[in-house]
Amino acid sequence: MTLTPISVVCPQCGSGDVLYSCKPECCYNHVCNHCYTTFELETIRVGEVTESFEIPPDPDSGAPTAPCARCHEPRVFAMGDVGPPPQFVCAACKALLTLGYTEIAPG
Ligand SMILES: [Zn+2]
Ligand SMILES: [Zn+2]
């Protein structure tokens, strides 16, 4: 199983030009560079990953980042070889997750 960095599109305009504008110690506010909508990412735990996987490096600062619903570590990655719908996994605790938007504020 291959894990890849999360990629998201703006929930308002669909642009992929989305920047994570804060730090995990603070919040998960993202901003769209196209329409300036802001939103946060959240995860919901839907199961447990039993397959082994290589722990990828932490995401770049500025890359879309979401907290694990269970352990709250900002180390959520997409499972590269499943979906649609895409599924996500926490590299820290192996929770199987889905990704959603919250706090959407159109720009
Ligand atoms: Zn947008
Ligand atoms: Zn976790």
PDB file of C-alpha atoms and ligand atoms in Angstrom, residues 68 70-73 90 92-95, ligand 2:
ATOM      1  CA  CYS A  68      -6.488  12.295  12.829  1.00  0.00           C
ATOM      2  CA  ARG A  70      -8.574   9.483  16.934  1.00  0.00           C
ATOM      3  CA  CYS A  71      -5.086  10.602  17.980  1.00  0.00           C
ATOM      4  CA  HIS A  72      -5.181  14.161  16.559  1.00  0.00           C
ATOM      5  CA  GLU A  73      -1.743  13.835  14.954  1.00  0.00           C
ATOM      6  CA  CYS A  90      -3.256   8.121  10.036  1.00  0.00           C
ATOM      7  CA  ALA A  92       0.662   7.612  13.664  1.00  0.00           C
ATOM      8  CA  CYS A  93      -2.103   5.251  14.841  1.00  0.00           C
ATOM      9  CA  LYS A  94      -3.294   3.495  11.642  1.00  0.00           C
ATOM     10  CA  ALA A  95      -6.873   4.687  11.888  1.00  0.00           C
TER      11      ALA A  95
HETATM   12 ZN    ZN B   2      -4.145   8.712  14.520  1.00  0.00          ZN
END
